[in-house]
Short mmCIF file of C-alpha atoms in Angstrom, two decimals:
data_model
loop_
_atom_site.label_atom_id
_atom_site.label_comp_id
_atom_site.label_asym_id
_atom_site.label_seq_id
_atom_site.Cartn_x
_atom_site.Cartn_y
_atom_site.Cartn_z
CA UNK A 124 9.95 -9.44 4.05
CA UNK A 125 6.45 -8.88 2.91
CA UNK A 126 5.91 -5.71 3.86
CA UNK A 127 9.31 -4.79 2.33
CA UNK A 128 7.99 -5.89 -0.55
CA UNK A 129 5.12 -3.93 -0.48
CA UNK A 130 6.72 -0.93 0.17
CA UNK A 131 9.26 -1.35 -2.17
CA UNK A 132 5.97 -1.83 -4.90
CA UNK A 133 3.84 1.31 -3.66
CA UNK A 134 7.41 3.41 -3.86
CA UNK A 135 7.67 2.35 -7.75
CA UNK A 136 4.05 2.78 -8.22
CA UNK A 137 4.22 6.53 -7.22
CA UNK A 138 7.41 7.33 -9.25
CA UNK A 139 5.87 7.68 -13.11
CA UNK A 140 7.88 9.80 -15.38
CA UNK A 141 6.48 11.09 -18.88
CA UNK A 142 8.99 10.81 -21.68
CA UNK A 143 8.83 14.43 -22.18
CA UNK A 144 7.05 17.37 -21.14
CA UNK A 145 4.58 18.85 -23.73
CA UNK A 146 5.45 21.41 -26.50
CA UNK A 147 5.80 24.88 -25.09
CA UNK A 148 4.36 24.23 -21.65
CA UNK A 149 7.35 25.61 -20.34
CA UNK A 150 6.98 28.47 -21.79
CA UNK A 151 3.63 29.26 -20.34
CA UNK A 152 4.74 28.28 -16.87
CA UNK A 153 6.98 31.75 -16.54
CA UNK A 154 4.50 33.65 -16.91
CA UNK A 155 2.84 35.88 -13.79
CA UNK A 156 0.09 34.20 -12.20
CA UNK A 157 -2.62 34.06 -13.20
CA UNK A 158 -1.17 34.48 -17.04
CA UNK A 159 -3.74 32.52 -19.22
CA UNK A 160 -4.13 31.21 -22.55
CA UNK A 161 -7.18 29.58 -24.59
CA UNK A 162 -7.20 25.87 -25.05
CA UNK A 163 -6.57 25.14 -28.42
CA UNK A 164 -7.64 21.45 -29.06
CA UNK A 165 -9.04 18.94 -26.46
CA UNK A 166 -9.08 20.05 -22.75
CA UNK A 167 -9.17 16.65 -21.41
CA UNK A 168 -5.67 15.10 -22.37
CA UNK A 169 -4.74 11.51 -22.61
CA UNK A 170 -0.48 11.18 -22.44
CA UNK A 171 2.41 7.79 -22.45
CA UNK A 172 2.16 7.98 -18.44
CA UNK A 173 -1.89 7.49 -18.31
CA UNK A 174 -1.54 3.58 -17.54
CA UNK A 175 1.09 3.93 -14.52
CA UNK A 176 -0.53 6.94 -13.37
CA UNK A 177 -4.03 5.67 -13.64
CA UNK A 178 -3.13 2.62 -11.40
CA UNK A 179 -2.20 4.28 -8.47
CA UNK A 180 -4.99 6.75 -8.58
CA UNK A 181 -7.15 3.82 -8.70
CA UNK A 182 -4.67 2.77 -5.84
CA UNK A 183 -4.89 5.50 -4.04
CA UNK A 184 -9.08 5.64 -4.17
CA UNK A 185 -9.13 2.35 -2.63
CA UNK A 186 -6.61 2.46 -0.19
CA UNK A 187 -6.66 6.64 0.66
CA UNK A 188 -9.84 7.31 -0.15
CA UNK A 189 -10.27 10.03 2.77
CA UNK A 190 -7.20 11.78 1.31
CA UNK A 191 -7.79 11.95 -1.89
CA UNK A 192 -11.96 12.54 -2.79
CA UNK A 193 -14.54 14.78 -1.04
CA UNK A 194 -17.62 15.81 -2.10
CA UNK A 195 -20.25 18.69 -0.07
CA UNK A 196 -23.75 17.54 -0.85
CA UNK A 197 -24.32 21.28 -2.62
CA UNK A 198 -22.09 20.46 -4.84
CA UNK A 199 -23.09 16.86 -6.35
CA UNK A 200 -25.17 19.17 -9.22
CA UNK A 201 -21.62 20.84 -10.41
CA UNK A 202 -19.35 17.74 -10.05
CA UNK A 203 -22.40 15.91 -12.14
CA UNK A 204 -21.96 19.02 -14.93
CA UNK A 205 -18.73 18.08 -15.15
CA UNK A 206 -18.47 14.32 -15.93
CA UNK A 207 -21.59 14.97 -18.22
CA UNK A 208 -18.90 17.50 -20.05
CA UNK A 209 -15.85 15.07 -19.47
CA UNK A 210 -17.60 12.33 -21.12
CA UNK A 211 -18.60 14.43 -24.34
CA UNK A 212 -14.76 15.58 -24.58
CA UNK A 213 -12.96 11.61 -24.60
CA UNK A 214 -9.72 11.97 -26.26
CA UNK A 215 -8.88 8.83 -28.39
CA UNK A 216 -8.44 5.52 -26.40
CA UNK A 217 -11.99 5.47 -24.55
CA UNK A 218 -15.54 3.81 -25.09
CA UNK A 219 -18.59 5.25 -23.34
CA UNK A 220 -21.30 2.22 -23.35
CA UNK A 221 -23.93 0.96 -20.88
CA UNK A 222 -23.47 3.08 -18.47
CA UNK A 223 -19.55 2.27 -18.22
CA UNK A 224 -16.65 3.52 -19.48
CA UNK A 225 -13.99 1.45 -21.19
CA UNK A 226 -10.66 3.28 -20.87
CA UNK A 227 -6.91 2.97 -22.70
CA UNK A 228 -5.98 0.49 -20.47
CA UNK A 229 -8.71 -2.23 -20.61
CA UNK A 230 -10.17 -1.25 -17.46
CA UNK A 231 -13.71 -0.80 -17.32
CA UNK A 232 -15.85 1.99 -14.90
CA UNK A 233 -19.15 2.14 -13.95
CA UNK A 234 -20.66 5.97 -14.41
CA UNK A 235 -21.73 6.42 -10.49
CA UNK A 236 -23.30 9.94 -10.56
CA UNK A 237 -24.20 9.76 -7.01
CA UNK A 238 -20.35 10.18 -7.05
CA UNK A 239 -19.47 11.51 -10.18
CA UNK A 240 -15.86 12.59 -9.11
CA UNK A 241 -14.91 9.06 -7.88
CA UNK A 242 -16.16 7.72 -11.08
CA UNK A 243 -13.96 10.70 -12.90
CA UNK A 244 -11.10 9.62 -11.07
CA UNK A 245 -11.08 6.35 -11.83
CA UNK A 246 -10.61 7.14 -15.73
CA UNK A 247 -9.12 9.96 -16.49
CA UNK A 248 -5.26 11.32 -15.64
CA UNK A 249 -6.29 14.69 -14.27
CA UNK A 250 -7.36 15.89 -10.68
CA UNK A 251 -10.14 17.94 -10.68
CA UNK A 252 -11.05 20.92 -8.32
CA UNK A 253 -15.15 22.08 -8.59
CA UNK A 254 -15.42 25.70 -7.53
CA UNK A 255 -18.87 27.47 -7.01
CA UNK A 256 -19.68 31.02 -6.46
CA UNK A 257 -20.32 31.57 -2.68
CA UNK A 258 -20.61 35.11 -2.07
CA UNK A 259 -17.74 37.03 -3.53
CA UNK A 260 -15.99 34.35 -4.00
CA UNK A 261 -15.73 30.75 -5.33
CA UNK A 262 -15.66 27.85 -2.84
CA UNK A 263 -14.36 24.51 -3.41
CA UNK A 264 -17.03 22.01 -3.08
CA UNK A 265 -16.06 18.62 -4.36
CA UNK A 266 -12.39 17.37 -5.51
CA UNK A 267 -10.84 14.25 -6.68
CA UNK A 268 -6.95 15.16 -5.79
CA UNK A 269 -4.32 11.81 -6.50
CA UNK A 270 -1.68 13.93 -7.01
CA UNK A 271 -1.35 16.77 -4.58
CA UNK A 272 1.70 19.00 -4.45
CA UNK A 273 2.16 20.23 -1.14
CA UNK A 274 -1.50 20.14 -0.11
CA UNK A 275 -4.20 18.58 1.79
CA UNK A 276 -7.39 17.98 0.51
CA UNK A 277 -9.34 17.69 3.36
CA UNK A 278 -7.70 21.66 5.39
CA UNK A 279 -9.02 23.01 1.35
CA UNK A 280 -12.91 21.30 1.05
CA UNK A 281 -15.86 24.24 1.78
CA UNK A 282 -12.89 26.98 1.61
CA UNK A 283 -13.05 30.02 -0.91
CA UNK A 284 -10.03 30.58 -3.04
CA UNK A 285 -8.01 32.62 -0.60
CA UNK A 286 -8.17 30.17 1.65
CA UNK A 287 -7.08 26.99 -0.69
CA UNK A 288 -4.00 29.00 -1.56
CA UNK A 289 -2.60 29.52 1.95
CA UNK A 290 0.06 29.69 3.10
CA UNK A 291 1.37 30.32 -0.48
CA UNK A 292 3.08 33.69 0.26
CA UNK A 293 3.08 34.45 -3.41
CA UNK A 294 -0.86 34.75 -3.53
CA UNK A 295 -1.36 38.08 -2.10
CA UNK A 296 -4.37 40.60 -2.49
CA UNK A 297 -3.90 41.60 -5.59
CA UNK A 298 -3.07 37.91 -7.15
CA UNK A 299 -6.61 37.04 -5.26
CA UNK A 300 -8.43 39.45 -7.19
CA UNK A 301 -6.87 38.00 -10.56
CA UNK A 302 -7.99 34.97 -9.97
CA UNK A 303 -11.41 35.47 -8.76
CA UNK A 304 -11.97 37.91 -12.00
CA UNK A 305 -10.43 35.15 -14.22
CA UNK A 306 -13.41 32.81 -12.65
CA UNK A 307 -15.82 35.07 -12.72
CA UNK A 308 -14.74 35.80 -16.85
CA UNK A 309 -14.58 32.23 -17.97
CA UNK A 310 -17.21 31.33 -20.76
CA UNK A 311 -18.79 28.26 -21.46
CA UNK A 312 -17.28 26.16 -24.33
CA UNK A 313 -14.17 28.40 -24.39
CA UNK A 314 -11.72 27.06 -21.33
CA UNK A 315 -8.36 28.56 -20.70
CA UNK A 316 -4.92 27.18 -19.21
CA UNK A 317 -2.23 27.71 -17.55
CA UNK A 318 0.98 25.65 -16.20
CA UNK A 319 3.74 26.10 -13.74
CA UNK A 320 6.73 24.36 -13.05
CA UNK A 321 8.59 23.20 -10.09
CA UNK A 322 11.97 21.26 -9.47
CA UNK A 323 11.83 18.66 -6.90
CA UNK A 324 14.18 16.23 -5.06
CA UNK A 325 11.43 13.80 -4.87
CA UNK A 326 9.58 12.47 -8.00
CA UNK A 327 6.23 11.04 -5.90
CA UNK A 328 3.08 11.91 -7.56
CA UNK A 329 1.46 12.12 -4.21
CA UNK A 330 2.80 14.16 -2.33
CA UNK A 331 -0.18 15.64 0.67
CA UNK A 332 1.05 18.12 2.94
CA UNK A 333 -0.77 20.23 5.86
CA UNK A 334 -0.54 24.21 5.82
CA UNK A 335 2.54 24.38 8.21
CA UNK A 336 4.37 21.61 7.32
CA UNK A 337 7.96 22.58 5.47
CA UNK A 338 7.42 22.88 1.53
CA UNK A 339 10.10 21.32 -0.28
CA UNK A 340 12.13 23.75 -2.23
CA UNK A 341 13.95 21.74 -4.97
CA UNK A 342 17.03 23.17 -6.07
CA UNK A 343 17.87 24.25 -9.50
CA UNK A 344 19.92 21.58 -9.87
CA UNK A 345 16.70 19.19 -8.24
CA UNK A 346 16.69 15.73 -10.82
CA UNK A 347 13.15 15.89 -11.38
CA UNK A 348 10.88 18.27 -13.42
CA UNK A 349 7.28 18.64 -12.09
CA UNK A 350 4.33 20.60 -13.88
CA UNK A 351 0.70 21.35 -13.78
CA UNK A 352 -1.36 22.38 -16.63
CA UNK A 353 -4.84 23.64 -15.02
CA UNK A 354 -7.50 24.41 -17.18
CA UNK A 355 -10.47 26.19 -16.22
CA UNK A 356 -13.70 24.96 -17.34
CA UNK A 357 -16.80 26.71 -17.09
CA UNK A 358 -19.95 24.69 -15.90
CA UNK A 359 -23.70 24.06 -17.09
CA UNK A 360 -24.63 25.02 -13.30
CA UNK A 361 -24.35 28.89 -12.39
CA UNK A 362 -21.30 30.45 -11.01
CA UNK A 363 -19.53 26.99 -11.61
CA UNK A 364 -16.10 26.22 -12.69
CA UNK A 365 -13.86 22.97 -12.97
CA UNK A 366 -9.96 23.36 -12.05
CA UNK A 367 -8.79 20.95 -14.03
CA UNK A 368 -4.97 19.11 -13.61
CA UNK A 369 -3.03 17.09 -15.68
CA UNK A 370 0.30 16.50 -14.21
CA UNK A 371 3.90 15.20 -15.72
CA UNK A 372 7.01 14.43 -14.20
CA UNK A 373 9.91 13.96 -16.23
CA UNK A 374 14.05 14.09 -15.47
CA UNK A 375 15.30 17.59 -15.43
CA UNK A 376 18.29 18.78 -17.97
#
């Protein structure tokens, strides 16, 4: 009975609706990958789903931690760039003081930058992917990921961008090249964004799934409404980028 109970609890905890989605991010999400626009406003967004969600990412770092947070040791200096940033760009709601952080919710965080991504996932809504320029490409080398859609962090960590996006058959060559050149462009203190949006059967933030496993492909008709806006976020450290990702769920039409 107890462990029914506990399931029954970690079920609700993962299914978090928004009330709506936000103004025109439908809009953006037809467009061809890798369509971009500037951020107008704050880049790091604060919505009516950030308690529920933030209490099963904190969840999910305590009790997943292995799934959900890596870190190479190359790229501590980038993931440190990028709290240092997140921190100067608090929307409303938060209190930076004594080396914690008092979010929306009451909750209080102790700033760990020995682990600067665990700390960022413990107060704000969005995932966060840190690429760096290895090569000719960028190379993920440190991600807090609570709410995965159809991937697994730990087949992506150390892998350049053609490599994160398999075995998405709609990233080809010539999408590749898009992307990298939209990396490489991306100025400091001017961040773009882009969305997309998927139907799904299944509302669950958390949803990890290994490169061959079956993708689900909701139908039109699929109740639930799922969306990504990912901003790009150019780093103090060279050739370094933050893939930022703020997710909502909300009932379809």
């Amino acid at each position: 009975m107890r462990h029914e109970k506990a399931g029954h609890m970690a079920i609700k905890m993962n299914t978090i609706l928004q009330a709506k989605m936000p103004d025109g991010q439908l809009d953006v999400a037809t467009a061809r990958l890798p369509a971009v626009r500037p951020v107008v406003g704050d880049w790091l967004l604060r919505d009516d789903a950030y308690g529920a969600q933030m209490a099963l990412r904190r969840h999910l770092l305590q009790t997943r931690k292995q799934d959900v947070y890596a870190q190479l040791p190359d790229g501590l200096a980038a993931a440190q760039g990028f709290l240092a940033l997140a921190l100067e760009a608090l929307p409303d709601g938060f209190r930076v003081h004594g080396g914690q952080v008092t979010c929306p919710d009451g909750v209080q965080v102790a700033l760990d930058w020995e682990a600067p991504l665990w700390s960022a996932g413990q107060i704000f809504q969005q995932d966060v992917c840190i690429l760096e320029k290895r090569g000719n490409e960028h190379v993920l080398t440190g991600a807090i990921l609570c709410f995965p859609a159809s991937w697994t962090l730990a087949q992506k960590i150390g892998k350049p961008l053609i490599g994160i996006h398999k075995p998405v058959s709609e990233y080809d060559a010539p999408i590749a090249t898009r992307v990298q050149r939209l990396f490489d462009g991306v100025q400091a203190g001017r961040p773009v964004w882009r969305a997309n949006a998927l139907r799904y059967d299944d509302p669950a933030l958390f949803q990890p799934r290994l490169e061959n496993d079956p993708r689900p492909v909701g139908r039109p008709d699929a109740p639930y409404l799922r969306s990504e806006r990912q901003t790009i976020l150019r780093l103090p450290q060279p050739d370094a980028v933050a893939f930022v990702i703020h997710t909502t769920v909300v009932k379809g039409d």
